[in-house]
Tab-separated table of C-alpha atoms and ligand atoms in Angstrom:
chain	number	residue	atom	x	y	z
S	1	MET	CA	122.539	57.615	83.177
S	2	ALA	CA	119.272	57.897	85.021
S	3	TYR	CA	119.520	57.787	88.780
S	4	THR	CA	118.819	54.487	90.501
S	5	VAL	CA	118.601	53.925	94.250
S	6	PRO	CA	121.849	52.211	95.430
S	7	GLN	CA	121.936	49.361	97.889
S	8	LEU	CA	123.802	50.582	101.024
S	9	THR	CA	126.477	48.615	102.766
S	10	ASP	CA	127.893	51.410	104.878
S	11	TYR	CA	125.358	52.982	107.278
S	12	SER	CA	127.761	55.521	108.869
S	13	PRO	CA	126.349	59.100	109.044
S	14	ALA	CA	128.854	60.218	106.384
S	15	ALA	CA	127.832	57.462	103.973
S	16	LEU	CA	124.139	58.132	104.550
S	17	GLU	CA	124.702	61.851	103.920
S	18	LYS	CA	126.535	61.174	100.688
S	19	ALA	CA	123.815	58.856	99.412
S	20	ALA	CA	121.135	61.431	100.321
S	21	ASP	CA	123.045	64.264	98.578
S	22	GLU	CA	123.369	62.181	95.428
S	23	SER	CA	119.693	61.530	95.303
S	24	ILE	CA	118.820	65.204	95.897
S	25	ALA	CA	121.195	66.232	93.099
S	26	ALA	CA	119.602	63.710	90.754
S	27	CYS	CA	116.142	64.984	91.639
S	28	GLN	CA	117.218	68.603	90.968
S	29	THR	CA	118.723	67.737	87.583
S	30	GLU	CA	115.589	65.916	86.504
S	31	SER	CA	113.378	68.702	87.710
S	32	ALA	CA	115.260	71.185	85.560
S	33	ASN	CA	114.603	69.037	82.495
S	34	VAL	CA	110.788	69.147	82.735
S	35	ARG	CA	109.576	70.669	79.452
S	36	SER	CA	105.903	69.804	79.195
S	37	ASP	CA	102.854	68.698	81.163
S	38	ALA	CA	103.676	65.117	80.239
S	39	ASP	CA	107.284	65.478	81.513
S	40	LEU	CA	105.995	66.947	84.719
S	41	LYS	CA	103.654	64.045	85.264
S	42	SER	CA	106.233	61.358	84.632
S	43	PHE	CA	108.758	63.192	86.819
S	44	ARG	CA	106.296	63.288	89.713
S	45	ASP	CA	105.349	59.645	89.246
S	46	ARG	CA	109.015	58.523	89.062
S	47	TRP	CA	109.804	60.113	92.416
S	48	MET	CA	106.582	60.011	94.354
S	49	ALA	CA	104.539	56.991	93.163
S	50	ARG	CA	103.495	54.962	96.173
S	51	LYS	CA	104.147	51.769	94.342
S	52	ASN	CA	107.842	51.635	93.452
S	53	GLY	CA	108.501	55.386	93.211
S	54	ILE	CA	112.095	56.417	94.151
S	55	LEU	CA	111.026	57.563	97.671
S	56	THR	CA	109.365	54.233	98.277
S	57	GLN	CA	112.485	52.415	97.063
S	58	ILE	CA	114.687	54.499	99.367
S	59	ASN	CA	112.411	53.628	102.232
S	60	ASP	CA	112.565	49.930	101.404
S	61	LEU	CA	116.313	49.677	100.681
S	62	TRP	CA	117.865	52.082	103.145
S	63	LEU	CA	115.546	51.847	106.101
S	64	LYS	CA	114.295	48.321	106.145
S	65	GLY	CA	117.789	47.092	105.141
S	66	ALA	CA	119.586	49.002	107.922
S	67	PRO	CA	121.292	47.047	110.761
S	68	LYS	CA	119.637	47.347	114.132
S	69	ASP	CA	122.019	49.889	115.655
S	70	ALA	CA	121.927	52.189	112.591
S	71	LYS	CA	118.124	52.192	112.298
S	72	ARG	CA	117.590	55.390	114.309
S	73	GLU	CA	120.104	57.424	112.391
S	74	ALA	CA	118.940	56.002	109.022
S	75	GLY	CA	115.322	56.765	109.947
S	76	MET	CA	116.120	60.425	110.641
S	77	ARG	CA	118.121	60.824	107.442
S	78	VAL	CA	115.525	59.135	105.259
S	79	ASN	CA	112.781	61.379	106.717
S	80	GLN	CA	114.811	64.529	106.013
S	81	LEU	CA	115.505	63.318	102.512
S	82	LYS	CA	111.848	62.563	101.866
S	83	ALA	CA	110.849	66.047	102.997
S	84	ARG	CA	113.420	67.674	100.745
S	85	ILE	CA	112.513	65.608	97.695
S	86	THR	CA	108.813	66.144	98.211
S	87	GLU	CA	109.563	69.860	98.287
S	88	LEU	CA	111.549	69.630	95.048
S	89	VAL	CA	108.897	67.601	93.268
S	90	GLU	CA	106.090	69.843	94.408
S	91	SER	CA	107.776	73.018	93.336
S	92	ALA	CA	108.747	71.561	89.956
S	93	HIS	CA	107.298	73.381	86.943
S	94	ILE	CA	107.685	73.433	83.178
S	95	ALA	CA	111.042	75.051	82.324
S	96	GLY	CA	110.776	78.808	81.976
S	97	GLY	CA	107.319	78.683	83.594
S	98	VAL	CA	105.918	80.172	80.378
S	99	ASP	CA	103.546	77.448	79.163
S	100	LEU	CA	101.509	77.226	82.337
S	101	LEU	CA	101.096	80.971	82.607
S	102	ALA	CA	100.201	81.374	78.902
S	103	SER	CA	97.373	78.912	79.277
S	104	GLU	CA	96.037	80.869	82.215
S	105	ARG	CA	96.272	84.244	80.566
S	106	VAL	CA	93.051	85.961	79.518
S	107	ASP	CA	93.083	87.475	76.051
S	108	ILE	CA	91.035	90.648	76.514
S	109	SER	CA	91.096	91.356	72.774
S	110	LEU	CA	88.744	88.405	72.083
S	111	PRO	CA	85.121	89.336	71.407
S	112	GLY	CA	82.600	88.259	74.056
S	113	ILE	CA	80.087	85.436	73.661
S	114	ARG	CA	76.961	86.698	71.942
S	115	ARG	CA	73.946	85.010	73.497
S	116	PRO	CA	70.763	85.055	71.365
S	117	ILE	CA	67.908	86.848	73.021
S	118	GLY	CA	64.799	84.655	73.371
S	119	ALA	CA	61.304	85.681	72.371
S	120	GLU	CA	57.840	84.848	73.607
S	121	HIS	CA	56.454	81.564	72.321
S	122	PRO	CA	53.605	82.272	69.845
S	123	ILE	CA	51.053	80.692	72.207
S	124	ILE	CA	52.225	82.709	75.203
S	125	LYS	CA	52.207	85.849	73.022
S	126	THR	CA	48.591	85.168	71.985
S	127	MET	CA	47.680	84.561	75.627
S	128	HIS	CA	49.211	87.848	76.677
S	129	GLU	CA	47.303	89.639	73.926
S	130	ILE	CA	44.001	88.159	74.997
S	131	VAL	CA	44.663	88.758	78.684
S	132	GLY	CA	45.701	92.328	77.845
S	133	VAL	CA	42.312	93.059	76.152
S	134	PHE	CA	40.454	92.062	79.327
S	135	GLN	CA	42.881	93.843	81.650
S	136	ARG	CA	42.118	97.059	79.796
S	137	LEU	CA	38.439	96.402	80.596
S	138	GLY	CA	39.321	96.261	84.273
S	139	TYR	CA	39.706	92.493	84.701
S	140	SER	CA	42.374	91.050	86.986
S	141	VAL	CA	44.345	87.854	86.403
S	142	ALA	CA	43.909	84.690	88.543
S	143	GLU	CA	45.628	81.342	88.337
S	144	GLY	CA	45.056	77.893	89.785
S	145	PRO	CA	46.663	74.419	89.964
S	146	VAL	CA	46.985	72.098	86.957
S	147	VAL	CA	46.639	69.022	89.175
S	148	GLU	CA	43.137	69.479	90.447
S	149	THR	CA	40.581	67.603	92.569
S	150	ASP	CA	37.411	66.093	91.187
S	151	TYR	CA	35.541	68.576	93.368
S	152	TYR	CA	36.851	71.728	91.668
S	153	ASN	CA	37.053	70.308	88.119
S	154	PHE	CA	33.596	68.744	88.165
S	155	GLU	CA	31.444	68.624	91.261
S	156	ALA	CA	31.382	72.312	92.215
S	157	LEU	CA	30.829	73.131	88.500
S	158	ASN	CA	27.543	71.264	88.639
S	159	PHE	CA	28.767	67.998	87.060
S	160	PRO	CA	27.068	65.531	89.386
S	161	PRO	CA	28.986	62.249	90.026
S	162	ASN	CA	28.551	59.839	87.098
S	163	HIS	CA	26.917	62.510	85.003
S	164	PRO	CA	27.454	61.801	81.270
S	165	ALA	CA	28.767	65.368	80.718
S	166	ARG	CA	31.974	64.199	82.452
S	167	ASP	CA	32.593	61.882	79.510
S	168	THR	CA	32.877	64.838	77.136
S	169	GLN	CA	36.052	65.927	78.920
S	170	ASP	CA	38.346	62.959	78.251
S	171	THR	CA	39.876	63.307	81.657
S	172	LEU	CA	43.384	62.130	82.573
S	173	PHE	CA	43.274	60.839	86.173
S	174	ILE	CA	46.209	60.543	88.537
S	175	ALA	CA	46.753	56.863	89.374
S	176	GLY	CA	46.312	55.297	92.810
S	177	GLN	CA	43.568	57.579	94.099
S	178	GLN	CA	40.894	54.904	94.654
S	179	SER	CA	41.167	54.942	98.431
S	180	LYS	CA	40.237	58.614	98.644
S	181	PRO	CA	36.657	59.981	98.691
S	182	ALA	CA	35.584	60.710	95.079
S	183	ARG	CA	35.664	64.474	95.364
S	184	GLU	CA	39.295	64.471	96.641
S	185	ARG	CA	40.664	62.347	93.829
S	186	LEU	CA	43.294	64.098	91.743
S	187	LEU	CA	43.223	64.622	87.990
S	188	LEU	CA	44.759	66.928	85.424
S	189	ARG	CA	42.294	69.779	85.035
S	190	THR	CA	40.402	69.475	81.749
S	191	HIS	CA	39.538	73.180	81.654
S	192	THR	CA	40.369	76.393	83.509
S	193	SER	CA	36.807	76.628	84.907
S	194	PRO	CA	37.792	75.131	88.353
S	195	VAL	CA	39.577	78.427	89.048
S	196	GLN	CA	36.145	80.118	88.888
S	197	ILE	CA	35.227	78.330	92.108
S	198	ARG	CA	38.659	78.746	93.700
S	199	THR	CA	38.553	82.499	93.087
S	200	MET	CA	34.996	82.873	94.347
S	201	GLU	CA	36.007	81.019	97.530
S	202	LYS	CA	38.721	83.666	98.129
S	203	MET	CA	37.149	86.890	96.796
S	204	ARG	CA	33.740	88.273	97.481
S	205	PRO	CA	31.680	89.752	94.668
S	206	PRO	CA	31.883	91.870	92.575
S	207	ILE	CA	34.681	90.125	90.613
S	208	ARG	CA	36.015	90.341	87.072
S	209	ILE	CA	38.817	87.933	86.343
S	210	VAL	CA	40.583	86.200	83.508
S	211	ILE	CA	42.380	82.889	84.087
S	212	PRO	CA	45.075	81.779	81.651
S	213	GLY	CA	46.561	78.309	82.010
S	214	THR	CA	47.357	74.852	80.674
S	215	VAL	CA	44.801	72.054	80.618
S	216	HIS	CA	44.981	68.371	79.672
S	217	ARG	CA	42.724	65.910	77.935
S	218	ASN	CA	43.167	62.364	76.782
S	219	ASP	CA	43.434	63.267	73.091
S	220	PRO	CA	46.109	61.696	70.942
S	221	PRO	CA	48.303	64.421	69.350
S	222	ASP	CA	47.545	65.339	65.722
S	223	ALA	CA	47.414	68.455	63.554
S	224	SER	CA	44.569	69.940	65.587
S	225	HIS	CA	44.762	68.123	68.943
S	226	SER	CA	47.202	67.949	71.806
S	227	PRO	CA	46.910	66.223	75.193
S	228	MET	CA	48.121	69.552	76.693
S	229	PHE	CA	46.718	72.864	75.542
S	230	HIS	CA	45.917	76.350	76.806
S	231	GLN	CA	42.735	78.079	77.805
S	232	ILE	CA	41.721	81.491	79.008
S	233	GLU	CA	38.710	81.605	81.281
S	234	GLY	CA	36.749	84.706	82.141
S	235	LEU	CA	34.314	85.360	84.997
S	236	ALA	CA	32.332	88.452	85.904
S	237	VAL	CA	29.973	88.415	88.893
S	238	ASP	CA	28.017	91.388	90.236
S	239	THR	CA	24.430	92.413	90.831
S	240	ASN	CA	22.356	92.680	87.633
S	241	ILE	CA	24.836	91.133	85.176
S	242	THR	CA	22.850	90.064	82.110
S	243	PHE	CA	23.379	88.138	78.885
S	244	GLY	CA	23.575	91.585	77.247
S	245	ASP	CA	26.732	92.306	79.281
S	246	LEU	CA	28.188	88.985	78.133
S	247	LYS	CA	27.456	89.770	74.474
S	248	GLY	CA	28.751	93.321	74.681
S	249	THR	CA	31.970	92.320	76.478
S	250	LEU	CA	32.814	89.466	74.117
S	251	ASP	CA	31.902	91.434	71.011
S	252	HIS	CA	34.261	94.193	72.115
S	253	ALA	CA	37.033	91.628	72.935
S	254	MET	CA	36.732	89.907	69.525
S	255	LYS	CA	36.984	93.270	67.717
S	256	ALA	CA	40.018	94.177	69.796
S	257	LEU	CA	41.643	90.862	68.969
S	258	PHE	CA	40.707	90.259	65.338
S	259	GLY	CA	39.971	93.739	64.012
S	260	SER	CA	37.004	96.068	64.210
S	261	SER	CA	35.346	94.604	61.113
S	262	VAL	CA	34.644	91.118	62.628
S	263	LYS	CA	31.085	90.247	63.476
S	264	THR	CA	30.079	88.007	66.381
S	265	HIS	CA	27.340	85.471	66.545
S	266	PHE	CA	26.066	83.322	69.477
S	267	ARG	CA	24.605	79.855	69.105
S	268	PRO	CA	22.889	77.942	71.928
S	269	SER	CA	25.009	75.257	73.529
S	270	PHE	CA	25.310	73.306	76.788
S	271	PHE	CA	27.703	73.414	79.715
S	272	PRO	CA	26.678	72.126	83.175
S	273	PHE	CA	27.973	75.292	84.858
S	274	THR	CA	26.272	77.908	82.675
S	275	GLU	CA	22.610	78.398	81.901
S	276	PRO	CA	21.836	79.509	79.257
S	277	SER	CA	25.036	78.503	77.433
S	278	ALA	CA	26.310	79.514	74.046
S	279	GLU	CA	29.157	79.120	71.598
S	280	LEU	CA	30.605	82.319	70.194
S	281	TYR	CA	31.499	82.509	66.511
S	282	VAL	CA	33.363	85.270	64.756
S	283	THR	CA	33.405	85.984	61.021
S	284	CYS	CA	36.420	84.138	59.579
S	285	PHE	CA	39.381	86.487	59.796
S	286	ILE	CA	41.085	84.563	56.988
S	287	CYS	CA	38.389	84.941	54.278
S	288	GLY	CA	36.520	87.825	55.862
S	289	GLY	CA	33.353	85.740	56.184
S	290	SER	CA	32.865	84.872	52.524
S	291	GLY	CA	34.032	81.262	52.865
S	292	LYS	CA	36.141	81.756	49.736
S	293	ARG	CA	39.800	82.577	49.214
S	294	ASP	CA	41.411	84.373	46.269
S	295	GLY	CA	40.384	82.844	42.952
S	296	ASN	CA	37.250	81.322	44.505
S	297	ALA	CA	39.289	78.654	46.379
S	298	PRO	CA	37.464	77.203	49.387
S	299	CYS	CA	38.521	78.680	52.748
S	300	ARG	CA	39.801	75.803	54.893
S	301	PRO	CA	39.997	77.307	58.430
S	302	CYS	CA	36.248	78.089	58.487
S	303	LYS	CA	35.309	75.084	56.330
S	304	GLN	CA	33.716	77.527	53.870
S	305	THR	CA	31.097	78.588	56.410
S	306	GLY	CA	32.564	82.068	56.906
S	307	TRP	CA	32.393	81.559	60.725
S	308	ILE	CA	34.938	80.344	63.261
S	309	GLU	CA	34.007	79.068	66.710
S	310	VAL	CA	36.172	80.746	69.349
S	311	LEU	CA	34.735	79.989	72.728
S	312	GLY	CA	32.083	78.590	75.040
S	313	CYS	CA	30.227	80.892	77.385
S	314	GLY	CA	27.057	81.481	79.329
S	315	MET	CA	25.415	82.871	82.439
S	316	VAL	CA	26.790	81.276	85.653
S	317	ASP	CA	24.381	78.529	86.701
S	318	PRO	CA	22.760	79.299	90.095
S	319	ASN	CA	23.769	75.782	91.172
S	320	VAL	CA	27.435	76.855	90.925
S	321	PHE	CA	26.841	79.872	93.178
S	322	GLU	CA	25.333	77.470	95.767
S	323	PHE	CA	28.820	76.032	96.337
S	324	VAL	CA	30.206	79.476	97.268
S	325	LYS	CA	27.004	80.974	98.718
S	326	ASP	CA	28.627	81.645	102.114
S	327	ASN	CA	31.165	83.971	100.561
S	328	GLY	CA	28.562	86.443	99.284
S	329	TYR	CA	27.338	84.613	96.211
S	330	ASP	CA	23.663	84.216	96.943
S	331	PRO	CA	22.148	83.296	93.602
S	332	LYS	CA	19.130	85.414	94.455
S	333	LYS	CA	21.302	88.501	94.713
S	334	VAL	CA	24.141	88.105	92.240
S	335	SER	CA	24.437	86.988	88.677
S	336	GLY	CA	27.380	86.592	86.330
S	337	PHE	CA	28.750	85.336	83.068
S	338	ALA	CA	31.683	83.096	82.234
S	339	PHE	CA	33.551	82.147	79.108
S	340	GLY	CA	36.440	79.878	78.205
S	341	MET	CA	38.489	79.881	75.027
S	342	GLY	CA	41.149	77.642	73.519
S	343	VAL	CA	44.289	79.677	72.900
S	344	ASP	CA	46.236	77.205	70.808
S	345	ARG	CA	43.645	77.059	68.041
S	346	LEU	CA	43.462	80.821	67.888
S	347	ALA	CA	47.291	81.104	67.686
S	348	LEU	CA	47.191	78.471	64.919
S	349	LEU	CA	44.680	80.497	62.856
S	350	LYS	CA	46.302	83.833	63.652
S	351	TYR	CA	49.751	82.739	62.457
S	352	GLY	CA	48.499	80.524	59.650
S	353	VAL	CA	50.276	77.462	61.082
S	354	ASP	CA	48.908	74.203	59.646
S	355	ASP	CA	49.951	71.734	62.369
S	356	LEU	CA	49.435	72.275	66.109
S	357	GLN	CA	52.340	69.973	66.893
S	358	TYR	CA	54.887	72.544	65.647
S	359	PHE	CA	54.062	74.611	68.720
S	360	PHE	CA	55.210	71.896	71.099
S	361	GLN	CA	58.236	70.385	69.362
S	362	GLY	CA	60.636	73.088	70.402
S	363	ASP	CA	62.277	73.307	66.956
S	364	VAL	CA	64.099	76.681	66.915
S	365	ARG	CA	63.737	76.967	63.146
S	366	PHE	CA	59.966	77.080	63.616
S	367	LEU	CA	60.018	79.301	66.700
S	368	GLN	CA	62.515	81.791	65.260
S	369	GLN	CA	59.895	82.983	62.791
S	370	PHE	CA	57.965	84.534	65.673
S	371	GLY	CA	60.960	86.169	67.355
Z	401	LIG	N1	35.168	75.089	80.315
Z	401	LIG	C1	34.509	75.010	79.045
Z	401	LIG	C2	35.319	74.064	78.137
Z	401	LIG	O1	36.475	73.827	78.395
Z	401	LIG	C3	34.362	76.356	78.382
Z	401	LIG	C4	33.455	77.294	79.108
Z	401	LIG	C5	33.959	78.130	80.093
Z	401	LIG	C6	32.099	77.324	78.869
Z	401	LIG	C7	33.121	78.988	80.788
Z	401	LIG	C8	31.247	78.185	79.542
Z	401	LIG	C9	31.806	78.989	80.491
Z	401	LIG	O2	34.813	73.555	77.162
């Protein structure tokens, strides 16, 4: 028979003691019968639950029901009993104590967890390769913020306010900037060129730097476009830097990147911050410049022209130097060249990937191939 709390009629010390002993004995017996976690829980609840647990019942029946002159004695006894039972319940454990310990035991014979080692993302890998080529030429690496002001992204690069050349950049602007002066308004940089100005503000000439980073343009994603992509900018400023230096440097870099047999070719172009400006083409490293694949099939990456456009470049426009003149960049004394290339497209061609979006979807099955 399970223990139930008796109603007391006799409140003499002897009767109280007997009742208390009975309840302690019942608690001990039940405690010895705990066999599982579930048993342990119901045992604890049965004795300790605030609402209608045995201790609560004892309190209600024995204490509140005691006649006035026995209240003191009953109070003392009940408190002692509560302490003892609490002790019993708290020290209760699953019989034999084996189950609890077994679940805590560490099996040192189990093999460890093998964590796969990550690898560089193909775009980052391509970036490191390109940066490495210029580092070996003595260039250092600079970086700048992705959220940029109109001043650095446009104005100081000789894009006057409202100039149509700004429209070619499909700029993503940060909202709620209308109350600021135009040049302080924030946007996502559309190219890495603002870091040219930021670096020239900090470092006096001569400088040779490359600037890797992410840029954003309002282009819907498709097989060859992404609103976020990567560029590497280059800038060299010194006395007597000529277009010949630009050609020699970039020709060397393209051979280091795509193999010594590639040829380079410059076509006139326009950028507000370089004058003259050019686009650099290399012979297609897929078809070797013939425009044809095996079996006379048309070469797609170069659109059968045999040439692939890799970057924009030019001689730093004197108007750009005017913005950093006070830091040693007097356009009458120094000259320089700059270039900027899109890394994603190069990685795409290099690895023969046919959709740019694969690079940004984070699918391990795709990325694993480059590990
Ligand atoms: N910033 C230009 C672009 O994103 C590229 C460029 C860089 C051109 C440096 C000339 C000099 O299109």
